[in-house]
Short mmCIF file of C-alpha atoms and ligand atoms in Angstrom, two decimals:
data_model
loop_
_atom_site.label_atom_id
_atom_site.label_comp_id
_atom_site.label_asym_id
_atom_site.label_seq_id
_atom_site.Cartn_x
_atom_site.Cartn_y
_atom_site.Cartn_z
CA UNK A 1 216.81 -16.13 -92.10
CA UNK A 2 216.56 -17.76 -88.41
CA UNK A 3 215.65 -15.49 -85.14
CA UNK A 4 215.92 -16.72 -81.70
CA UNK A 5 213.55 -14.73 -79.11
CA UNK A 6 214.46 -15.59 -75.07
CA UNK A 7 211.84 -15.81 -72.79
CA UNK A 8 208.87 -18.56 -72.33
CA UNK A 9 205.79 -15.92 -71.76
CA UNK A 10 203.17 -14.25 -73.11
CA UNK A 11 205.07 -11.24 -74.15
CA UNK A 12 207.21 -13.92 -76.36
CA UNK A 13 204.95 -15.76 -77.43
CA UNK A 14 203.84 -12.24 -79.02
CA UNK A 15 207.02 -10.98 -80.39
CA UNK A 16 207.65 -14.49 -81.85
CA UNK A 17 204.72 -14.70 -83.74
CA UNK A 18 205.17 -11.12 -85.03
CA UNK A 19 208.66 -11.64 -86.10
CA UNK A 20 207.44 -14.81 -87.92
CA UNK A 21 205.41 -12.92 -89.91
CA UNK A 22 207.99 -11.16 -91.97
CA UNK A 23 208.85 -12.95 -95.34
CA UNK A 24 212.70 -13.45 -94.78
CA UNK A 25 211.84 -14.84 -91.97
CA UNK A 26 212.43 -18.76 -92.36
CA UNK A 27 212.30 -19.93 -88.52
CA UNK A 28 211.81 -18.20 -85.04
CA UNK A 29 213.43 -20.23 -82.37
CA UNK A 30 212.24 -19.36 -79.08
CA UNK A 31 214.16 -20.26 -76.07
CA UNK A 32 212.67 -21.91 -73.63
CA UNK A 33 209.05 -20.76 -75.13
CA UNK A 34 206.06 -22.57 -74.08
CA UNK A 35 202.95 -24.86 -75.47
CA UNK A 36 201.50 -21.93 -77.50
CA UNK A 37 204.85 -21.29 -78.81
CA UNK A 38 205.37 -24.59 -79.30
CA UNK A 39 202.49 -25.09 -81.43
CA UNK A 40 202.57 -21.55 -83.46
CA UNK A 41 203.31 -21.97 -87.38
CA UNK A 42 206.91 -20.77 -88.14
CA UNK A 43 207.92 -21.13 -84.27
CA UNK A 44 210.33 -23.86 -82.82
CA UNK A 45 211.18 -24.19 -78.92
CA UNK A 46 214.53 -24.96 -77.86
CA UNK A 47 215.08 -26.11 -74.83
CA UNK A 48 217.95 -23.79 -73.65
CA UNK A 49 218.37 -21.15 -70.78
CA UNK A 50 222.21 -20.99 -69.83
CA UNK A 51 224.12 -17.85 -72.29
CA UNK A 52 227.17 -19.84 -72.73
CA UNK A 53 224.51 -22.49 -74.56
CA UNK A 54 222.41 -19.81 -76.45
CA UNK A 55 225.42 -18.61 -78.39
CA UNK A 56 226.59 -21.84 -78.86
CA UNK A 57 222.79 -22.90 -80.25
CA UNK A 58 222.50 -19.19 -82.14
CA UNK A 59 226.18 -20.63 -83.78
CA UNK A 60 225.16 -23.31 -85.00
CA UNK A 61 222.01 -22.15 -86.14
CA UNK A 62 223.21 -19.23 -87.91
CA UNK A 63 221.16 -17.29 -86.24
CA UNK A 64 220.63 -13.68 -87.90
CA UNK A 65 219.09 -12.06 -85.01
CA UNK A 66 218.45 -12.33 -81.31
CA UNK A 67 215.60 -10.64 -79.14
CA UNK A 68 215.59 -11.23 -75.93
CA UNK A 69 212.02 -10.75 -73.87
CA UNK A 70 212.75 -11.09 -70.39
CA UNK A 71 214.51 -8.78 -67.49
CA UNK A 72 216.56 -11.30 -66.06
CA UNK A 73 218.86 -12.86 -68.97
CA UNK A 74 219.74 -8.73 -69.76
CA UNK A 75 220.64 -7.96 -66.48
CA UNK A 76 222.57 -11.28 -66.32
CA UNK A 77 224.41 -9.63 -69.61
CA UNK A 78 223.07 -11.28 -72.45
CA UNK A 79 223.57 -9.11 -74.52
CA UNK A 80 227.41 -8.40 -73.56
CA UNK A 81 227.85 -12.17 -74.16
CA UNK A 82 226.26 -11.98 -77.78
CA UNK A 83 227.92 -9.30 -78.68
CA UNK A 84 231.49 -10.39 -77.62
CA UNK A 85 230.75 -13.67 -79.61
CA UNK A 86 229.85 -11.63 -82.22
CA UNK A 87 226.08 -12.03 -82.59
CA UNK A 88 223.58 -9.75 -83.29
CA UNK A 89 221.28 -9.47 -80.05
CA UNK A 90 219.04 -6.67 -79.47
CA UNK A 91 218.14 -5.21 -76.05
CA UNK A 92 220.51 -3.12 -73.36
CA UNK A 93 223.64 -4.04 -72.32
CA UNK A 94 224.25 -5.11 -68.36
CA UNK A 95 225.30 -1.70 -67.94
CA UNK A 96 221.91 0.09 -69.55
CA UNK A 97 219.95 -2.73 -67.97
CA UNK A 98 220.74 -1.30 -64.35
CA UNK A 99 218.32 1.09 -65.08
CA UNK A 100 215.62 -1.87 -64.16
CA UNK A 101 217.54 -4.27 -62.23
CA UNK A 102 218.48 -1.59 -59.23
CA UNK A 103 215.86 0.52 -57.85
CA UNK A 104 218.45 2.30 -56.16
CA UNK A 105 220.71 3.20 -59.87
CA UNK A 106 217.19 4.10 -61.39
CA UNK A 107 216.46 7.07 -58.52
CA UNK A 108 219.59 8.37 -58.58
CA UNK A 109 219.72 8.67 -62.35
CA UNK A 110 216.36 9.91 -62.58
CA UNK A 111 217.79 12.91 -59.76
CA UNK A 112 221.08 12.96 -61.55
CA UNK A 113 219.09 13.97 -65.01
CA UNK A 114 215.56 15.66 -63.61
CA UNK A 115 213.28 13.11 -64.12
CA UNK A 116 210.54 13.50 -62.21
CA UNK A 117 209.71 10.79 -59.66
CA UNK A 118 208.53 10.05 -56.09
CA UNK A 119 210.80 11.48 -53.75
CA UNK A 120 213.04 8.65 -51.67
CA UNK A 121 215.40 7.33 -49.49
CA UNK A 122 217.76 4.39 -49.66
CA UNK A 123 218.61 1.70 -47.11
CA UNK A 124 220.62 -1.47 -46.28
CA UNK A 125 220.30 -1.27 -42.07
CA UNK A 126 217.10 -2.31 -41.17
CA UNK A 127 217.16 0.46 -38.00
CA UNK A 128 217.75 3.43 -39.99
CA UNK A 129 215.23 1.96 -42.76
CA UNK A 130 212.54 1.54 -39.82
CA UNK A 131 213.50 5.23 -37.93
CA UNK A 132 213.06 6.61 -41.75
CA UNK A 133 209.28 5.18 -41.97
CA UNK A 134 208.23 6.33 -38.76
CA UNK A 135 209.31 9.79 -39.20
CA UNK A 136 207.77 9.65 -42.61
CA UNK A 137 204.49 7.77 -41.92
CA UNK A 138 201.73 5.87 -44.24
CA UNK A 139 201.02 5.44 -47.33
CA UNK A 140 204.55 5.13 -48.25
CA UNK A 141 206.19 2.55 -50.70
CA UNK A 142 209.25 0.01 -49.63
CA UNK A 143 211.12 -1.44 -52.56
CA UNK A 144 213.80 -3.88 -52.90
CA UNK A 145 216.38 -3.06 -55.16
CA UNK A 146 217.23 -5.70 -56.95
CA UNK A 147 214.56 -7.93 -59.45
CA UNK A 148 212.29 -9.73 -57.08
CA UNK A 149 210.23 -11.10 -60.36
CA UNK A 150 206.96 -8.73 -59.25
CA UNK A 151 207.41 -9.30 -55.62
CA UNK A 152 210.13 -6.48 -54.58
CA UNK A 153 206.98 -3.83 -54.18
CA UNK A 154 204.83 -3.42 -50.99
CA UNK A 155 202.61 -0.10 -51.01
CA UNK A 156 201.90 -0.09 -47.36
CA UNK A 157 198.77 1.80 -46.28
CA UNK A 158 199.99 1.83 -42.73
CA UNK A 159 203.66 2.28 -41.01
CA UNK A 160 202.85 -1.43 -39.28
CA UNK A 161 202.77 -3.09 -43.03
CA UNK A 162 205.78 -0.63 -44.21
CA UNK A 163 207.44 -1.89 -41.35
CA UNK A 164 207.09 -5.73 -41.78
CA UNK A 165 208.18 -4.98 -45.43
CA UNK A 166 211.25 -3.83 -44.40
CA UNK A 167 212.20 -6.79 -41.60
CA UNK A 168 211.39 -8.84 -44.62
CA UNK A 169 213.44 -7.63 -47.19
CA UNK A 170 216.40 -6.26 -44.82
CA UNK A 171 215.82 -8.34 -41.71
CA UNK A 172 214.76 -12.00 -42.82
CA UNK A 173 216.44 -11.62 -46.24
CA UNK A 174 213.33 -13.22 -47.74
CA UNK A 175 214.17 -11.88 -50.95
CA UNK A 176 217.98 -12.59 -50.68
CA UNK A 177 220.15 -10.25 -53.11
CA UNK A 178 217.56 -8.55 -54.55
CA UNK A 179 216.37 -7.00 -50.87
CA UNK A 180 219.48 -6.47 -49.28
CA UNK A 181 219.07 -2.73 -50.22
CA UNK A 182 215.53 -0.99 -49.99
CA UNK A 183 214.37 2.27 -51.74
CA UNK A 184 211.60 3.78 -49.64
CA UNK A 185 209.56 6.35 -51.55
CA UNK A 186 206.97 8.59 -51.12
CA UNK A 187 202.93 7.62 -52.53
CA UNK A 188 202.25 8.85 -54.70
CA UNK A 189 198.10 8.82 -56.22
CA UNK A 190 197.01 8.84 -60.01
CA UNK A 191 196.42 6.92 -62.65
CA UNK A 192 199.06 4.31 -64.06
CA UNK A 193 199.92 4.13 -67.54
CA UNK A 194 202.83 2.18 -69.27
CA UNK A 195 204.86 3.76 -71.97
CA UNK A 196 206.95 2.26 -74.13
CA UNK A 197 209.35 3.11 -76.96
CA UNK A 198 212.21 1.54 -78.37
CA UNK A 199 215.69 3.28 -78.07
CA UNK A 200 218.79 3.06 -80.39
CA UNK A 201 221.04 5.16 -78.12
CA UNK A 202 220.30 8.36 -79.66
CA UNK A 203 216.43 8.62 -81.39
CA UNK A 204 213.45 6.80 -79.82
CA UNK A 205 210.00 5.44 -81.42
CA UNK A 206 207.10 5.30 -79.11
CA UNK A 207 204.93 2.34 -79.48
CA UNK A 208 201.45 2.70 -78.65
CA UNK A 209 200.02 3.60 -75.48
CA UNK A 210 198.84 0.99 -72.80
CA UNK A 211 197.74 0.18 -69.55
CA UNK A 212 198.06 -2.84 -67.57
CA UNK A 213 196.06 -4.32 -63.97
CA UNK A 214 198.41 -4.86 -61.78
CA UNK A 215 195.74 -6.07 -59.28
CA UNK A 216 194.72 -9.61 -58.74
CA UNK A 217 191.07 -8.92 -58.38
CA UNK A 218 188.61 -6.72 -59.74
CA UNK A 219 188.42 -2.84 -58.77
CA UNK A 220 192.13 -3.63 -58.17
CA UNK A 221 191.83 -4.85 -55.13
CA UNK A 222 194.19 -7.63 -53.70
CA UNK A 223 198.08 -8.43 -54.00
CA UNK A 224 199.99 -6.65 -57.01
CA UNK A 225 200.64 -9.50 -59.73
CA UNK A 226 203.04 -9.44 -63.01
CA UNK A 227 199.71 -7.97 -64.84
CA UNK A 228 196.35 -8.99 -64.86
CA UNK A 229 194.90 -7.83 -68.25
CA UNK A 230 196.11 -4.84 -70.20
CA UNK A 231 194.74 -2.44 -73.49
CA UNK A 232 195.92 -0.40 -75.92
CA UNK A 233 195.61 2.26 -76.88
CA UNK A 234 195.57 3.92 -73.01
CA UNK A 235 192.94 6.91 -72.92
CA UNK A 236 194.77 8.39 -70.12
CA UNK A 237 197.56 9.25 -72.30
CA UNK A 238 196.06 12.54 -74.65
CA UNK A 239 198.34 13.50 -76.88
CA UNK A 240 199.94 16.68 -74.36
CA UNK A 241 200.33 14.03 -71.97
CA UNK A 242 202.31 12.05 -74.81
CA UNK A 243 204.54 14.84 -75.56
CA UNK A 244 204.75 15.52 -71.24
CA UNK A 245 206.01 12.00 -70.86
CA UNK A 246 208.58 12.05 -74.28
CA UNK A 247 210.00 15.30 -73.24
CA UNK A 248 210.12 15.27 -69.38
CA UNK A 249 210.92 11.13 -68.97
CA UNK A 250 211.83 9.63 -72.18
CA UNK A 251 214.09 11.88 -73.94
CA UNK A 252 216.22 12.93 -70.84
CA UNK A 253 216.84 9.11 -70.02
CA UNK A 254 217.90 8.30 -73.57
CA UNK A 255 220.17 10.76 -73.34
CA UNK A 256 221.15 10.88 -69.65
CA UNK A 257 221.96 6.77 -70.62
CA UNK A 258 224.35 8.48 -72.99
CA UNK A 259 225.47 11.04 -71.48
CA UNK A 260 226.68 8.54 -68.16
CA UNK A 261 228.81 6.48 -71.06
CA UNK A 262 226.26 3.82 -71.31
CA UNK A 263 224.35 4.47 -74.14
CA UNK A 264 220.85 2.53 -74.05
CA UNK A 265 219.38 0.48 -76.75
CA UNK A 266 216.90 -1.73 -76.65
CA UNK A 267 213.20 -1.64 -75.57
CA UNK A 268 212.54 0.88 -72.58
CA UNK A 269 209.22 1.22 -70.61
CA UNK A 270 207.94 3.93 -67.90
CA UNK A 271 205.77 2.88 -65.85
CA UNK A 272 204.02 6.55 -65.66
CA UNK A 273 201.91 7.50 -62.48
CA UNK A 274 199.58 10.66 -63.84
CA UNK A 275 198.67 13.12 -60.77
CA UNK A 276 195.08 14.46 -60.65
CA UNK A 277 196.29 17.60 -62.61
CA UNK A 278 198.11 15.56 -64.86
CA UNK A 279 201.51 15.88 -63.78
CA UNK A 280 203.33 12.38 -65.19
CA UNK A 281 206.05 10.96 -62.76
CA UNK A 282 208.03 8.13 -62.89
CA UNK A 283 207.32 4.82 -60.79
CA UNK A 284 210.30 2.76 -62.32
CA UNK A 285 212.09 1.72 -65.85
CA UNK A 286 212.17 -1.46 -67.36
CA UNK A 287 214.46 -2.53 -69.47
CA UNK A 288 212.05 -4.61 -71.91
CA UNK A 289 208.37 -4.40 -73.28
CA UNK A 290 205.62 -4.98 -70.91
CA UNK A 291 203.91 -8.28 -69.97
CA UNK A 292 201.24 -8.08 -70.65
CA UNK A 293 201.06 -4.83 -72.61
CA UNK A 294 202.98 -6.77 -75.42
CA UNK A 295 200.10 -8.88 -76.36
CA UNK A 296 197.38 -5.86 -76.99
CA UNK A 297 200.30 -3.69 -78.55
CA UNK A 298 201.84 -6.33 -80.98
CA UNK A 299 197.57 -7.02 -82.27
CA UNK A 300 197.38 -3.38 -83.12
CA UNK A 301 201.21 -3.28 -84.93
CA UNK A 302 200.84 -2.91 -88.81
CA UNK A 303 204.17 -2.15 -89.49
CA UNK A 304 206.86 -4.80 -89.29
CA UNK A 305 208.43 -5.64 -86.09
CA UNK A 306 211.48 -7.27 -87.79
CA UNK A 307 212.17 -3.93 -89.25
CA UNK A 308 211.87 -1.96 -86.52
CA UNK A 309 214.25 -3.62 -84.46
CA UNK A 310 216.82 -3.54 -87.54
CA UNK A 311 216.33 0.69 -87.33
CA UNK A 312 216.78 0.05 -83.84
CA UNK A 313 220.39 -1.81 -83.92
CA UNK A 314 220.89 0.97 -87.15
CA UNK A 315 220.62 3.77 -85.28
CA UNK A 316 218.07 5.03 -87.70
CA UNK A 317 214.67 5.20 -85.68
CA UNK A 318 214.45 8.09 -86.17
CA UNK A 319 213.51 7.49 -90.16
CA UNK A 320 211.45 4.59 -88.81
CA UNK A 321 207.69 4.81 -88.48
CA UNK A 322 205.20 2.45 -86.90
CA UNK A 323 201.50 2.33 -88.20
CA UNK A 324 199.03 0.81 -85.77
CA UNK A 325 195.69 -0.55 -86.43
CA UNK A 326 193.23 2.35 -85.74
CA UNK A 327 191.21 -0.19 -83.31
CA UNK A 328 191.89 -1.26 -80.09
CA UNK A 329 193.40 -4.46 -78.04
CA UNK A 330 192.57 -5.95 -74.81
CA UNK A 331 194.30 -8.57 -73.11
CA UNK A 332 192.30 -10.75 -70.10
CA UNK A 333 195.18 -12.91 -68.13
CA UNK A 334 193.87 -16.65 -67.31
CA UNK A 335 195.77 -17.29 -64.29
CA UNK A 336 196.83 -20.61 -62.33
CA UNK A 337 195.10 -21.18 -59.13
CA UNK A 338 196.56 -19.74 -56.40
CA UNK A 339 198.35 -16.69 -58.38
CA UNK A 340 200.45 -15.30 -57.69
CA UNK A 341 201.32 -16.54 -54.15
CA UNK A 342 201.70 -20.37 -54.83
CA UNK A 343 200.02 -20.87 -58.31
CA UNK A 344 199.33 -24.47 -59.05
CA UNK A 345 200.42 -26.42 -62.42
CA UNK A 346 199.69 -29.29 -63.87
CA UNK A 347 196.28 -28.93 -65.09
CA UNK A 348 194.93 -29.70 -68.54
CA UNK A 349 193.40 -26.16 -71.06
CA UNK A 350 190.57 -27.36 -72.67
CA UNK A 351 188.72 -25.25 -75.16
CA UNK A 352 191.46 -23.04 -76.83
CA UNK A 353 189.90 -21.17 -79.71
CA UNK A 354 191.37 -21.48 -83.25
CA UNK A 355 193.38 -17.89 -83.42
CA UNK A 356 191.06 -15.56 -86.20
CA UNK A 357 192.49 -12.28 -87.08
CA UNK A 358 190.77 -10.38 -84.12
CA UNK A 359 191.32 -12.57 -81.14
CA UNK A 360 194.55 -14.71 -80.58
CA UNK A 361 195.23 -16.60 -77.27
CA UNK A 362 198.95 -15.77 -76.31
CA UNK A 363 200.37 -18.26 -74.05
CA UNK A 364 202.53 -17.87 -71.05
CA UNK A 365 202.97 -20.58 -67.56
CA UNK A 366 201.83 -23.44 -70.07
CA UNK A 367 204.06 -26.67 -71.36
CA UNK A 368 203.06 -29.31 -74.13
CA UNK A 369 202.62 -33.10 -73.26
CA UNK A 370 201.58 -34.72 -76.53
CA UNK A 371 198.96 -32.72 -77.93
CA UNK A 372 197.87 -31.15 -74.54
CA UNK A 373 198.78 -27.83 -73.16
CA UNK A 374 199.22 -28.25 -69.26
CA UNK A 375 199.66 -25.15 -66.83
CA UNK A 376 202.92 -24.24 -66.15
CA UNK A 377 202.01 -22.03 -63.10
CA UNK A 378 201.55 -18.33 -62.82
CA UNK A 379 199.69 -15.97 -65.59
CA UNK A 380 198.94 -19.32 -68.34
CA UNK A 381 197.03 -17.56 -71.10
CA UNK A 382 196.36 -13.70 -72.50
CA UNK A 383 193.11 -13.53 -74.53
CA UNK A 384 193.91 -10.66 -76.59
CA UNK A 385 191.05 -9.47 -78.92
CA UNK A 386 190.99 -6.44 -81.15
CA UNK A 387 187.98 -4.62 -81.41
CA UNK A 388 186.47 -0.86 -81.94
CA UNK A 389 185.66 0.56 -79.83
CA UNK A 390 187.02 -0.88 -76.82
CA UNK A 391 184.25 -2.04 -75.21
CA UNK A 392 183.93 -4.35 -78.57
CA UNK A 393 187.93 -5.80 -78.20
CA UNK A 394 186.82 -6.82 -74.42
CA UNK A 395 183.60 -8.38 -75.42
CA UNK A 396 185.32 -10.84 -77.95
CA UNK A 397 188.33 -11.13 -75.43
CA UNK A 398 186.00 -12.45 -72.89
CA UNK A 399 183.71 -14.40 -75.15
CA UNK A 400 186.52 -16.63 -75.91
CA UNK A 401 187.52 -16.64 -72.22
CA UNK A 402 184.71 -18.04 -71.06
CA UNK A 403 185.36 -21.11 -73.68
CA UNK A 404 188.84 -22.09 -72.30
CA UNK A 405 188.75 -24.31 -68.97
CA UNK A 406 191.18 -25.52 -66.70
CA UNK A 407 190.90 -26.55 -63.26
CA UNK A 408 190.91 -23.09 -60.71
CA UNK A 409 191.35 -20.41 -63.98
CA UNK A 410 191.38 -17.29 -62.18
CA UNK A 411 191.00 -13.78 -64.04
CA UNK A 412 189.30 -10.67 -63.95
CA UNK A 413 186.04 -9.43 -65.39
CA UNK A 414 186.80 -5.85 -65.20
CA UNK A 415 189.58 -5.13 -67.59
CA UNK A 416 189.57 -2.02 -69.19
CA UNK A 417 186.77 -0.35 -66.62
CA UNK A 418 189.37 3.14 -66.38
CA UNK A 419 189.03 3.84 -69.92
CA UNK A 420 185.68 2.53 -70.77
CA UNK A 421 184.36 5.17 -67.99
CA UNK A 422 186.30 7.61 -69.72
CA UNK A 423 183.41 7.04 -72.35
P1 AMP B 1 207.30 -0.88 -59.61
O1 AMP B 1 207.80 -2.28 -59.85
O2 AMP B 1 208.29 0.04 -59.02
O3 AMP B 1 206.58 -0.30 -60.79
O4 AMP B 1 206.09 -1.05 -58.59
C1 AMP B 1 205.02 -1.95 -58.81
C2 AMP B 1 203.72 -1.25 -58.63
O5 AMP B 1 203.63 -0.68 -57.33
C3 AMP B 1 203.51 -0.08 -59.57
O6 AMP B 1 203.05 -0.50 -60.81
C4 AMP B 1 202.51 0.76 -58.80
O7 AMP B 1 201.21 0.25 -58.95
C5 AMP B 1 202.95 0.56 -57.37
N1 AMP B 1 203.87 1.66 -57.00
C6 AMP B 1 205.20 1.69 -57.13
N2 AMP B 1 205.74 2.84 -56.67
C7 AMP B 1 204.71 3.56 -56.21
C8 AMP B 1 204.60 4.86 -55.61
N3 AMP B 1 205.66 5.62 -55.35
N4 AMP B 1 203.37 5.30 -55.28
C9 AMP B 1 202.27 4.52 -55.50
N5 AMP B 1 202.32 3.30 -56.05
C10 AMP B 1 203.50 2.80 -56.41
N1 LIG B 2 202.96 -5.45 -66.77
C1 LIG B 2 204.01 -4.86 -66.07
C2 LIG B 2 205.36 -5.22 -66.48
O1 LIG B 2 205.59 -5.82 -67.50
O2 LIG B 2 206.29 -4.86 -65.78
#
């Protein structure tokens, strides 16, 4: 059989490969993809991004199964599209996908079914937005609503940058759509985790725990980025925790997405802050797996993705079970110069290491010319190493790092410093 997977990064490039891996599996088409796509055994690109031409290509192609990667194409309805076509698509409907594309849906269904979160406020006159902040004061946290592709989020440390956040989103429009409504919430401190599980409207799986850097530079310090470097499995997570986060976040939103007439299916992620006596809260839902939490999870996934996502669209996860490799994965980001204000592209990758079954290099902002990869902007490669413990997974991640060049590669050297101090 044929797949299609939409989406050109290095989450794709990950589910891609895994879905290639199954035996019925003929041919995984992915749409627009990328060089390491591009060059993967049992992966095509097509060069394709408007719906109306994905079902005509997933037509044509007979395509058995789509799986779509990104935000944007499922809260563009996607998966509506397919389905009124009459393909098989997995991931939320438009409806279900609100839960990530509006800040603003996400807190009021996370009040509506007593998930816990940061406590906020919601705003489209810049005045009343303002008069909020400065009765509220610093740290505080101005959002924009809609997706702003990693750039809707400004933790401001003082009123003056909370402020400027919200002339920018509500005044200047900078953002356009997206920022002409803000959420304002309250800080909240802890440590971030990401948890993911997969949904079929009524039972959910978890996949395995993970943690990402949102950080540009090391100590995570700097601008917030799309993800930096991510591991799995996430210390931070103990097994209370685990059940904390199913029972208080997970299990009330799969069925609160019910519950509201829009039944969710699909991938779901929490991004989880955990309070100093453990206390999980909710910073926001996605509507799709993590990039780049993808990369370490999918290393450490025994069981077969294809599967999975069939129980998924079944409605029988809960029979399904996913076996993970008892070691763990680490994912270092090579980013473009200039990430992730104005990252630069263009540049040759020299140096990319054969893939071995412990270390694979997963590619994202990269485009083939000829034989040559070129960067494509943004996060370019994930080095994504498995190793036990830990501390082993980053040393191989960052031993084939230091192999790859291209001109201004930017990444950190500190990923995975939470858990490794954990010991
Ligand atoms: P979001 O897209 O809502 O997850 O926000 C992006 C990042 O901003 C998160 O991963 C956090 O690191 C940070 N963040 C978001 N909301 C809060 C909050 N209420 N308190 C502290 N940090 C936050
Ligand atoms: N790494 C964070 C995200 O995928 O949203």
């Amino acid at each position: 059989m044929k797949l299609l997977v939409i989406g050109s990064g290095g989450r794709e490039h990950a589910i891609a490969w895994r879905l290639a891996s199954n035996r019925r599996v003929q041919k995984v088409f992915v749409a627009p993809g990328n060089a390491g796509t591009a060059l993967e055994a049992g992966l095509e690109n097509v060069a394709i991004t408007a719906i109306p031409a994905l079902i005509d290509f997933a037509r044509r192609e007979n395509i058995v199964l789509t799986v779509v990667g990104p935000e944007a194409p499922l809260a563009a309805g996607i998966v509506d599209e397919f389905k009124a076509a009459g393909l098989r698509i997995f991931g939320p409907t438009r409806a279900a996908a609100q839960l990530e594309a509006s800040k603003d849906f996400a807190k009021q269904f996370m009040l509506r079914h007593g998930i816990p979160t940061a406590r906020y406020a919601s705003f489209t006159r810049a005045d009343e937005a303002r008069e909020y902040v400065e009765r509220q004061g610093a740290p505080i946290v101005v959002k924009a609503d809609g997706l702003a592709a990693g750039k809707g989020v400004v933790v401001a440390t003082t009123v003056g940058e909370a402020l400027a956040a919200i002339d920018l989103m509500l005044g200047d429009r900078k953002l356009g759509e997206a920022g002409a409504r803000v959420v304002i919430e309250e800080y909240l401190d802890g440590e971030e985790a990401s948890f993911i599980v997969m949904a079929d409207g009524t039972h959910t799986l978890a996949l395995a725990t993970s943690q990402d850097h949102k950080r540009l530079l090391d100590g995570d310090q700097g601008p917030n980025t799309g993800g930096m470097g991510a591991y799995s499995p996430a210390p931070a997570v103990t097994p209370v925790l685990h059940g904390r986060i199913m029972r208080e976040i997970i299990l009330p939103a799969v069925n609160g997405m019910t519950k509201d007439g829009t039944p969710y299916v699909g991938f779901l992620y929490a991004g989880v802050m955990i309070d100093k006596a453990g206390h999980p809260r909710t910073l926001e839902f996605n509507c799709r797996l993590g990039d780049p939490e993808t990369q370490p999870i999918l290393m450490r996934l025994k069981s077969d993705l294809l599967d999975l996502i069939e129980a998924a669209m079944h409605g029988t996860l809960d029979r399904a079970n996913a076996e993970w490799d008892r070691r763990s994965a680490l994912g270092v980001v090579l980013a473009a110069a200039g990430y992730p204000n104005d990252p630069k592209s263009g540049d040759a990758i020299e140096g990319l290491p054969a893939p071995t079954d412990d270390c694979r290099v997963f590619h994202a902002g990269t485009r083939l010319v000829g034989k040559t990869a070129l960067t494509q902007g943004g996060r370019v490669l994930c080095v994504t190493a498995l190793g036990d413990p830990l501390r082993a997974a980053r040393s191989r991640a960052y031993e084939a790092a230091q192999g790859i060049r291209f001109a201004g590669m930017q990444y950190r050297k500190d990923i995975g410093y939470r858990a490794m101090r954990r010991g």
